[in-house]
Amino acid sequence: MYLSKLMAVKKTLEIIYNVKRTCEKEKIALDGANMRVLAEDIQVLNDVPPFDRAAMDGYAVIAEDTRSSSESKPTFLEVVDDIGAGYISKYVLDKGEAVKIATGAQMPQGSNSVVMEEFTEDLQGKIKITNSVDTHENVALTGEDLIKGETILKEGQILGPHHLAIIASSGYDQIKVFIKPKIGVIITGNELIEPSEQLKPGKIINSNKYALKALIEDSLANPSIIHSDDDLDMLMNIFEDFTARYDGFITTGGTAIGKGDLIIDVINELGEVLVHGVAIKPGKPFGFGIINEKPIFMLSGYPVAAAVQFDMFVRNYILKMQNITKKFDLIKCIAGSHIYSNKGKCNIIRAKLDKGIVNPIRTKAGINKSIVLSNCYIILDEDIIEVNEGENCNVLEYRTLKIC
Amino acid sequence: MYLSKLMAVKKTLEIIYNVKRTCEKEKIALDGANMRVLAEDIQVLNDVPPFDRAAMDGYAVIAEDTRSSSESKPTFLEVVDDIGAGYISKYVLDKGEAVKIATGAQMPQGSNSVVMEEFTEDLQGKIKITNSVDTHENVALTGEDLIKGETILKEGQILGPHHLAIIASSGYDQIKVFIKPKIGVIITGNELIEPSEQLKPGKIINSNKYALKALIEDSLANPSIIHSDDDLDMLMNIFEDFTARYDGFITTGGTAIGKGDLIIDVINELGEVLVHGVAIKPGKPFGFGIINEKPIFMLSGYPVAAAVQFDMFVRNYILKMQNITKKFDLIKCIAGSHIYSNKGKCNIIRAKLDKGIVNPIRTKAGINKSIVLSNCYIILDEDIIEVNEGENCNVLEYRTLKIC
């Protein structure tokens, strides 16, 4: 009797993304910026390398001096200096002269190439050269890696090891990143207790708490988790406190459809419920609302449903709060067996993908271990009733959901 | 003249993996275990759920009572109790009776199924039921998710959000994980300075430090970085200190081939150099050695070469120190243009893969930004001279190197 009111997934996503939240920026030390999100464009402060430098150990020479050099007709040059990396030769090289040079050292004035050490023979004060080099051979030229003023990375970049190296080379040891969104999680359910060997009658272990904390961490945000009794006053107090302190919220439990339920009541009281009930399986009792313009994602108490709801509706929004746009990366795979679907709902079926063939993991909704036994979802849109063995279907691999 | 002495990549990997190092275990709180490596098998302490529970809001009934129930021929049952999740009914259900029950609540004795609320009508003290339910319908049965004693996760598992949830459900709030390996990094090079707008003559910015710290973090290990002058005594002191404190080391710079070089000298003095010079391009001056049975990876000062050496030789070893076995996941792709290779060396070519077509990024070895502009390596074995446009070649995507 309430099925007709379920909202389509597409419409649900439209409503969610219509609530805009972007985070503030902060300046942090570059060496703590792995997996942070860049909040500025990076412009190169100086040419890299900042001078012509030796790319090999050997002798800095004037290329023209070696032009006709060979094993049978070697060239002899006078060694006028010896410089290691980080040091400067005061010599200005003249025809017939060479400076012993280490990889990375600045090329002496007058020189334009490096003869590798293994093509030379040290004759005490002189060297014998048995090959010829071209102009700029074995030399890293000024600005060949990065040019002063060049924009090398853009705002929104998720920073990995090599981005940090490039930013350092560009001249920065501090950068602006987006402040990690603070996500408050409110777990409801009087039946939930902490893990322990001694169970109490009627109680079950609160496992959502652990999954959600880690899911939020993996979404590059900071979680804070609280467990509330199914009590209206307690929940009202928690929400008022959380609204002041966090950028967004997730709740679990208390969103049953077709009757009044606790979380829905609280949010209707303090703010506005924009979505309640989505044409998705599992995960139908999903809700979305706002309090003081802050988004609230209302997930099921069931871990499998909550996982699907997080993957479909929450993760990419938390990323968007940090200016990361991530889309679902659906691929076409072959059904390894017949798949039934509930028409009128988007069916999100835990499955195992192996070499292009995908097989549903057939379990009841309460089988939480199915999440760790599967590696993808088969996603069947509202209008699909079944997929025959051998036919194509849309698959979303879990690994593509991860941002790190 | 020294080329014949370069060691093949395969032999190099054999020597490296012959040096065994496994880490100690530690017990930590489950809610801090995201992205840690499990160091024990997890056995379920109690059935999950620990009792038959309602999977829907509705009425716990005896299925047989509803057998012939329909819209035209409803069943009427007496409501004898009302229980929320986390509470227990003291009633033992008899024929003709029902208990109002919330999702997650323990099924009252005598009942065996749940009629969903929407198929009932509340008649104050009685309910009218318009459908029939099967035995166990809308009931989550004892142990249907996890069975007491079952091994649900194995040592070596990298823990993600849903693993943590399953471990919590299994009854644990603390678990044994492998202690993160402590990796000491010694950066050499008198020419290296910290990032800053004001450059000093002859100096360049130390970018390897930033990349290596983050690469080690991404390998789930703890980095400690020091910058040493190219000075034998200073290096000897650092190595002796590091040997006592860290599980393994990485050095950069000072490994030139065909002559004595600083790092090689130090390690020969304090321990043993097992590899020096590998038939790989870039990255030829790679070295590997041991001091007090602890592994030392000697990388080039050049960022691109150091990145390739880390990817080929270091990351998977650091993971192995935590009992994670990771292999390179090579895929066959089509060359988008002609690719030249140096015969006799394993060529690791930075490239861009797009829709199955791979194109080399053609730059000199010193172009560090090529790492962030590329998304994969083309890997050409020692015996390959060239790959023609349209032919297949082996590709290693950067994203498959990451563990998280």
PDB file of N, CA, C and O in Angstrom, chain B residues 253-300:
ATOM      1  N   GLY B 253      70.509   7.593  -3.726  1.00  0.00           N
ATOM      2  CA  GLY B 253      71.774   8.197  -4.148  1.00  0.00           C
ATOM      3  C   GLY B 253      72.976   7.358  -3.739  1.00  0.00           C
ATOM      4  O   GLY B 253      72.863   6.407  -2.963  1.00  0.00           O
ATOM      5  N   GLY B 254      74.125   7.702  -4.316  1.00  0.00           N
ATOM      6  CA  GLY B 254      75.386   7.069  -3.904  1.00  0.00           C
ATOM      7  C   GLY B 254      75.554   5.628  -4.305  1.00  0.00           C
ATOM      8  O   GLY B 254      76.222   4.856  -3.609  1.00  0.00           O
ATOM      9  N   THR B 255      74.923   5.219  -5.422  1.00  0.00           N
ATOM     10  CA  THR B 255      75.073   3.814  -5.837  1.00  0.00           C
ATOM     11  C   THR B 255      75.569   3.684  -7.272  1.00  0.00           C
ATOM     12  O   THR B 255      75.251   2.720  -7.954  1.00  0.00           O
ATOM     13  N   ALA B 256      76.345   4.680  -7.738  1.00  0.00           N
ATOM     14  CA  ALA B 256      76.830   4.631  -9.113  1.00  0.00           C
ATOM     15  C   ALA B 256      77.563   3.313  -9.347  1.00  0.00           C
ATOM     16  O   ALA B 256      78.164   2.741  -8.440  1.00  0.00           O
ATOM     17  N   ILE B 257      77.469   2.843 -10.593  1.00  0.00           N
ATOM     18  CA  ILE B 257      78.039   1.544 -10.946  1.00  0.00           C
ATOM     19  C   ILE B 257      79.370   1.752 -11.648  1.00  0.00           C
ATOM     20  O   ILE B 257      79.600   2.752 -12.306  1.00  0.00           O
ATOM     21  N   GLY B 258      80.271   0.794 -11.497  1.00  0.00           N
ATOM     22  CA  GLY B 258      81.533   0.849 -12.221  1.00  0.00           C
ATOM     23  C   GLY B 258      82.587   1.645 -11.484  1.00  0.00           C
ATOM     24  O   GLY B 258      83.653   1.934 -12.023  1.00  0.00           O
ATOM     25  N   LYS B 259      82.325   2.041 -10.244  1.00  0.00           N
ATOM     26  CA  LYS B 259      83.293   2.770  -9.440  1.00  0.00           C
ATOM     27  C   LYS B 259      82.845   2.670  -7.987  1.00  0.00           C
ATOM     28  O   LYS B 259      81.722   2.280  -7.706  1.00  0.00           O
ATOM     29  N   GLY B 260      83.714   2.976  -7.097  1.00  0.00           N
ATOM     30  CA  GLY B 260      83.321   2.992  -5.689  1.00  0.00           C
ATOM     31  C   GLY B 260      82.321   4.103  -5.477  1.00  0.00           C
ATOM     32  O   GLY B 260      82.471   5.195  -6.016  1.00  0.00           O
ATOM     33  N   ASP B 261      81.274   3.848  -4.738  1.00  0.00           N
ATOM     34  CA  ASP B 261      80.350   4.934  -4.406  1.00  0.00           C
ATOM     35  C   ASP B 261      79.949   4.791  -2.943  1.00  0.00           C
ATOM     36  O   ASP B 261      80.060   3.722  -2.343  1.00  0.00           O
ATOM     37  N   LEU B 262      79.473   5.870  -2.388  1.00  0.00           N
ATOM     38  CA  LEU B 262      79.417   6.022  -0.947  1.00  0.00           C
ATOM     39  C   LEU B 262      78.561   4.979  -0.224  1.00  0.00           C
ATOM     40  O   LEU B 262      79.011   4.320   0.717  1.00  0.00           O
ATOM     41  N   ILE B 263      77.304   4.853  -0.648  1.00  0.00           N
ATOM     42  CA  ILE B 263      76.391   3.935   0.045  1.00  0.00           C
ATOM     43  C   ILE B 263      76.906   2.500  -0.056  1.00  0.00           C
ATOM     44  O   ILE B 263      76.882   1.741   0.923  1.00  0.00           O
ATOM     45  N   ILE B 264      77.345   2.155  -1.237  1.00  0.00           N
ATOM     46  CA  ILE B 264      77.886   0.805  -1.457  1.00  0.00           C
ATOM     47  C   ILE B 264      79.047   0.555  -0.494  1.00  0.00           C
ATOM     48  O   ILE B 264      79.135  -0.512   0.147  1.00  0.00           O
ATOM     49  N   ASP B 265      79.941   1.536  -0.368  1.00  0.00           N
ATOM     50  CA  ASP B 265      81.092   1.396   0.537  1.00  0.00           C
ATOM     51  C   ASP B 265      80.635   1.179   1.980  1.00  0.00           C
ATOM     52  O   ASP B 265      81.151   0.312   2.687  1.00  0.00           O
ATOM     53  N   VAL B 266      79.664   1.970   2.399  1.00  0.00           N
ATOM     54  CA  VAL B 266      79.198   1.874   3.790  1.00  0.00           C
ATOM     55  C   VAL B 266      78.584   0.501   4.069  1.00  0.00           C
ATOM     56  O   VAL B 266      78.866  -0.129   5.092  1.00  0.00           O
ATOM     57  N   ILE B 267      77.784   0.023   3.125  1.00  0.00           N
ATOM     58  CA  ILE B 267      77.111  -1.251   3.380  1.00  0.00           C
ATOM     59  C   ILE B 267      78.090  -2.415   3.299  1.00  0.00           C
ATOM     60  O   ILE B 267      78.004  -3.368   4.069  1.00  0.00           O
ATOM     61  N   ASN B 268      79.055  -2.306   2.403  1.00  0.00           N
ATOM     62  CA  ASN B 268      80.105  -3.330   2.373  1.00  0.00           C
ATOM     63  C   ASN B 268      80.875  -3.357   3.692  1.00  0.00           C
ATOM     64  O   ASN B 268      81.338  -4.416   4.120  1.00  0.00           O
ATOM     65  N   GLU B 269      81.006  -2.203   4.301  1.00  0.00           N
ATOM     66  CA  GLU B 269      81.733  -2.113   5.566  1.00  0.00           C
ATOM     67  C   GLU B 269      80.917  -2.723   6.728  1.00  0.00           C
ATOM     68  O   GLU B 269      81.452  -3.480   7.540  1.00  0.00           O
ATOM     69  N   LEU B 270      79.626  -2.394   6.758  1.00  0.00           N
ATOM     70  CA  LEU B 270      78.805  -2.800   7.919  1.00  0.00           C
ATOM     71  C   LEU B 270      78.069  -4.117   7.702  1.00  0.00           C
ATOM     72  O   LEU B 270      77.616  -4.745   8.662  1.00  0.00           O
ATOM     73  N   GLY B 271      77.928  -4.522   6.451  1.00  0.00           N
ATOM     74  CA  GLY B 271      77.150  -5.725   6.176  1.00  0.00           C
ATOM     75  C   GLY B 271      77.587  -6.313   4.845  1.00  0.00           C
ATOM     76  O   GLY B 271      78.780  -6.448   4.582  1.00  0.00           O
ATOM     77  N   GLU B 272      76.615  -6.593   3.974  1.00  0.00           N
ATOM     78  CA  GLU B 272      76.948  -7.236   2.714  1.00  0.00           C
ATOM     79  C   GLU B 272      76.077  -6.675   1.598  1.00  0.00           C
ATOM     80  O   GLU B 272      74.853  -6.546   1.756  1.00  0.00           O
ATOM     81  N   VAL B 273      76.706  -6.331   0.484  1.00  0.00           N
ATOM     82  CA  VAL B 273      75.964  -5.920  -0.710  1.00  0.00           C
ATOM     83  C   VAL B 273      75.697  -7.172  -1.544  1.00  0.00           C
ATOM     84  O   VAL B 273      76.635  -7.858  -1.958  1.00  0.00           O
ATOM     85  N   LEU B 274      74.429  -7.488  -1.744  1.00  0.00           N
ATOM     86  CA  LEU B 274      74.077  -8.723  -2.466  1.00  0.00           C
ATOM     87  C   LEU B 274      73.752  -8.469  -3.933  1.00  0.00           C
ATOM     88  O   LEU B 274      73.878  -9.355  -4.766  1.00  0.00           O
ATOM     89  N   VAL B 275      73.288  -7.264  -4.218  1.00  0.00           N
ATOM     90  CA  VAL B 275      72.961  -6.877  -5.594  1.00  0.00           C
ATOM     91  C   VAL B 275      73.504  -5.472  -5.806  1.00  0.00           C
ATOM     92  O   VAL B 275      73.327  -4.606  -4.942  1.00  0.00           O
ATOM     93  N   HIS B 276      74.176  -5.250  -6.912  1.00  0.00           N
ATOM     94  CA  HIS B 276      74.545  -3.882  -7.275  1.00  0.00           C
ATOM     95  C   HIS B 276      74.597  -3.786  -8.787  1.00  0.00           C
ATOM     96  O   HIS B 276      75.539  -4.260  -9.425  1.00  0.00           O
ATOM     97  N   GLY B 277      73.556  -3.171  -9.340  1.00  0.00           N
ATOM     98  CA  GLY B 277      73.448  -3.055 -10.784  1.00  0.00           C
ATOM     99  C   GLY B 277      72.503  -4.109 -11.332  1.00  0.00           C
ATOM    100  O   GLY B 277      72.752  -5.305 -11.211  1.00  0.00           O
ATOM    101  N   VAL B 278      71.387  -3.647 -11.892  1.00  0.00           N
ATOM    102  CA  VAL B 278      70.366  -4.559 -12.388  1.00  0.00           C
ATOM    103  C   VAL B 278      70.058  -4.207 -13.840  1.00  0.00           C
ATOM    104  O   VAL B 278      70.093  -3.030 -14.222  1.00  0.00           O
ATOM    105  N   ALA B 279      69.767  -5.218 -14.616  1.00  0.00           N
ATOM    106  CA  ALA B 279      69.465  -5.011 -16.035  1.00  0.00           C
ATOM    107  C   ALA B 279      68.045  -4.477 -16.186  1.00  0.00           C
ATOM    108  O   ALA B 279      67.128  -5.172 -16.607  1.00  0.00           O
ATOM    109  N   ILE B 280      67.876  -3.229 -15.796  1.00  0.00           N
ATOM    110  CA  ILE B 280      66.565  -2.604 -15.829  1.00  0.00           C
ATOM    111  C   ILE B 280      66.754  -1.154 -16.274  1.00  0.00           C
ATOM    112  O   ILE B 280      67.781  -0.538 -15.984  1.00  0.00           O
ATOM    113  N   LYS B 281      65.764  -0.624 -16.993  1.00  0.00           N
ATOM    114  CA  LYS B 281      65.861   0.760 -17.449  1.00  0.00           C
ATOM    115  C   LYS B 281      64.527   1.455 -17.324  1.00  0.00           C
ATOM    116  O   LYS B 281      63.570   0.987 -17.916  1.00  0.00           O
ATOM    117  N   PRO B 282      64.401   2.526 -16.581  1.00  0.00           N
ATOM    118  CA  PRO B 282      65.458   3.128 -15.756  1.00  0.00           C
ATOM    119  C   PRO B 282      65.644   2.361 -14.453  1.00  0.00           C
ATOM    120  O   PRO B 282      64.819   1.502 -14.139  1.00  0.00           O
ATOM    121  N   GLY B 283      66.691   2.688 -13.720  1.00  0.00           N
ATOM    122  CA  GLY B 283      66.869   2.099 -12.400  1.00  0.00           C
ATOM    123  C   GLY B 283      68.076   1.195 -12.274  1.00  0.00           C
ATOM    124  O   GLY B 283      68.258   0.539 -11.245  1.00  0.00           O
ATOM    125  N   LYS B 284      68.929   1.178 -13.295  1.00  0.00           N
ATOM    126  CA  LYS B 284      70.100   0.295 -13.328  1.00  0.00           C
ATOM    127  C   LYS B 284      70.940   0.309 -12.047  1.00  0.00           C
ATOM    128  O   LYS B 284      71.375  -0.754 -11.587  1.00  0.00           O
ATOM    129  N   PRO B 285      71.196   1.468 -11.411  1.00  0.00           N
ATOM    130  CA  PRO B 285      72.113   1.440 -10.255  1.00  0.00           C
ATOM    131  C   PRO B 285      71.474   0.917  -8.960  1.00  0.00           C
ATOM    132  O   PRO B 285      71.976   1.198  -7.873  1.00  0.00           O
ATOM    133  N   PHE B 286      70.404   0.149  -9.071  1.00  0.00           N
ATOM    134  CA  PHE B 286      69.754  -0.396  -7.878  1.00  0.00           C
ATOM    135  C   PHE B 286      70.701  -1.317  -7.120  1.00  0.00           C
ATOM    136  O   PHE B 286      71.455  -2.085  -7.707  1.00  0.00           O
ATOM    137  N   GLY B 287      70.660  -1.213  -5.805  1.00  0.00           N
ATOM    138  CA  GLY B 287      71.436  -2.120  -4.969  1.00  0.00           C
ATOM    139  C   GLY B 287      70.573  -2.720  -3.888  1.00  0.00           C
ATOM    140  O   GLY B 287      69.539  -2.163  -3.497  1.00  0.00           O
ATOM    141  N   PHE B 288      70.990  -3.875  -3.412  1.00  0.00           N
ATOM    142  CA  PHE B 288      70.301  -4.525  -2.294  1.00  0.00           C
ATOM    143  C   PHE B 288      71.335  -5.198  -1.402  1.00  0.00           C
ATOM    144  O   PHE B 288      72.284  -5.806  -1.895  1.00  0.00           O
ATOM    145  N   GLY B 289      71.175  -5.033  -0.106  1.00  0.00           N
ATOM    146  CA  GLY B 289      72.139  -5.643   0.809  1.00  0.00           C
ATOM    147  C   GLY B 289      71.511  -5.920   2.151  1.00  0.00           C
ATOM    148  O   GLY B 289      70.318  -5.690   2.357  1.00  0.00           O
ATOM    149  N   ILE B 290      72.310  -6.433   3.056  1.00  0.00           N
ATOM    150  CA  ILE B 290      71.825  -6.680   4.423  1.00  0.00           C
ATOM    151  C   ILE B 290      72.850  -6.193   5.446  1.00  0.00           C
ATOM    152  O   ILE B 290      74.055  -6.256   5.227  1.00  0.00           O
ATOM    153  N   ILE B 291      72.338  -5.683   6.539  1.00  0.00           N
ATOM    154  CA  ILE B 291      73.144  -5.398   7.733  1.00  0.00           C
ATOM    155  C   ILE B 291      72.392  -6.060   8.888  1.00  0.00           C
ATOM    156  O   ILE B 291      71.196  -5.782   9.080  1.00  0.00           O
ATOM    157  N   ASN B 292      73.066  -6.909   9.638  1.00  0.00           N
ATOM    158  CA  ASN B 292      72.400  -7.645  10.731  1.00  0.00           C
ATOM    159  C   ASN B 292      71.098  -8.291  10.269  1.00  0.00           C
ATOM    160  O   ASN B 292      70.069  -8.169  10.942  1.00  0.00           O
ATOM    161  N   GLU B 293      71.139  -8.904   9.123  1.00  0.00           N
ATOM    162  CA  GLU B 293      69.977  -9.604   8.541  1.00  0.00           C
ATOM    163  C   GLU B 293      68.826  -8.674   8.184  1.00  0.00           C
ATOM    164  O   GLU B 293      67.733  -9.138   7.850  1.00  0.00           O
ATOM    165  N   LYS B 294      69.028  -7.375   8.280  1.00  0.00           N
ATOM    166  CA  LYS B 294      67.969  -6.444   7.900  1.00  0.00           C
ATOM    167  C   LYS B 294      68.196  -5.966   6.460  1.00  0.00           C
ATOM    168  O   LYS B 294      69.313  -5.647   6.089  1.00  0.00           O
ATOM    169  N   PRO B 295      67.134  -5.914   5.671  1.00  0.00           N
ATOM    170  CA  PRO B 295      67.282  -5.591   4.252  1.00  0.00           C
ATOM    171  C   PRO B 295      67.511  -4.098   4.012  1.00  0.00           C
ATOM    172  O   PRO B 295      66.930  -3.258   4.693  1.00  0.00           O
ATOM    173  N   ILE B 296      68.359  -3.804   3.045  1.00  0.00           N
ATOM    174  CA  ILE B 296      68.601  -2.421   2.622  1.00  0.00           C
ATOM    175  C   ILE B 296      68.364  -2.330   1.123  1.00  0.00           C
ATOM    176  O   ILE B 296      69.007  -3.034   0.341  1.00  0.00           O
ATOM    177  N   PHE B 297      67.449  -1.465   0.751  1.00  0.00           N
ATOM    178  CA  PHE B 297      67.166  -1.221  -0.658  1.00  0.00           C
ATOM    179  C   PHE B 297      67.857   0.074  -1.056  1.00  0.00           C
ATOM    180  O   PHE B 297      67.547   1.131  -0.489  1.00  0.00           O
ATOM    181  N   MET B 298      68.782  -0.017  -1.994  1.00  0.00           N
ATOM    182  CA  MET B 298      69.530   1.174  -2.406  1.00  0.00           C
ATOM    183  C   MET B 298      68.961   1.699  -3.714  1.00  0.00           C
ATOM    184  O   MET B 298      69.089   1.057  -4.753  1.00  0.00           O
ATOM    185  N   LEU B 299      68.279   2.839  -3.622  1.00  0.00           N
ATOM    186  CA  LEU B 299      67.628   3.406  -4.802  1.00  0.00           C
ATOM    187  C   LEU B 299      68.468   4.536  -5.377  1.00  0.00           C
ATOM    188  O   LEU B 299      69.347   5.091  -4.719  1.00  0.00           O
ATOM    189  N   SER B 300      68.157   4.877  -6.612  1.00  0.00           N
ATOM    190  CA  SER B 300      68.825   5.995  -7.275  1.00  0.00           C
ATOM    191  C   SER B 300      68.395   7.308  -6.656  1.00  0.00           C
ATOM    192  O   SER B 300      67.348   7.399  -6.018  1.00  0.00           O
TER     193      SER B 300
END
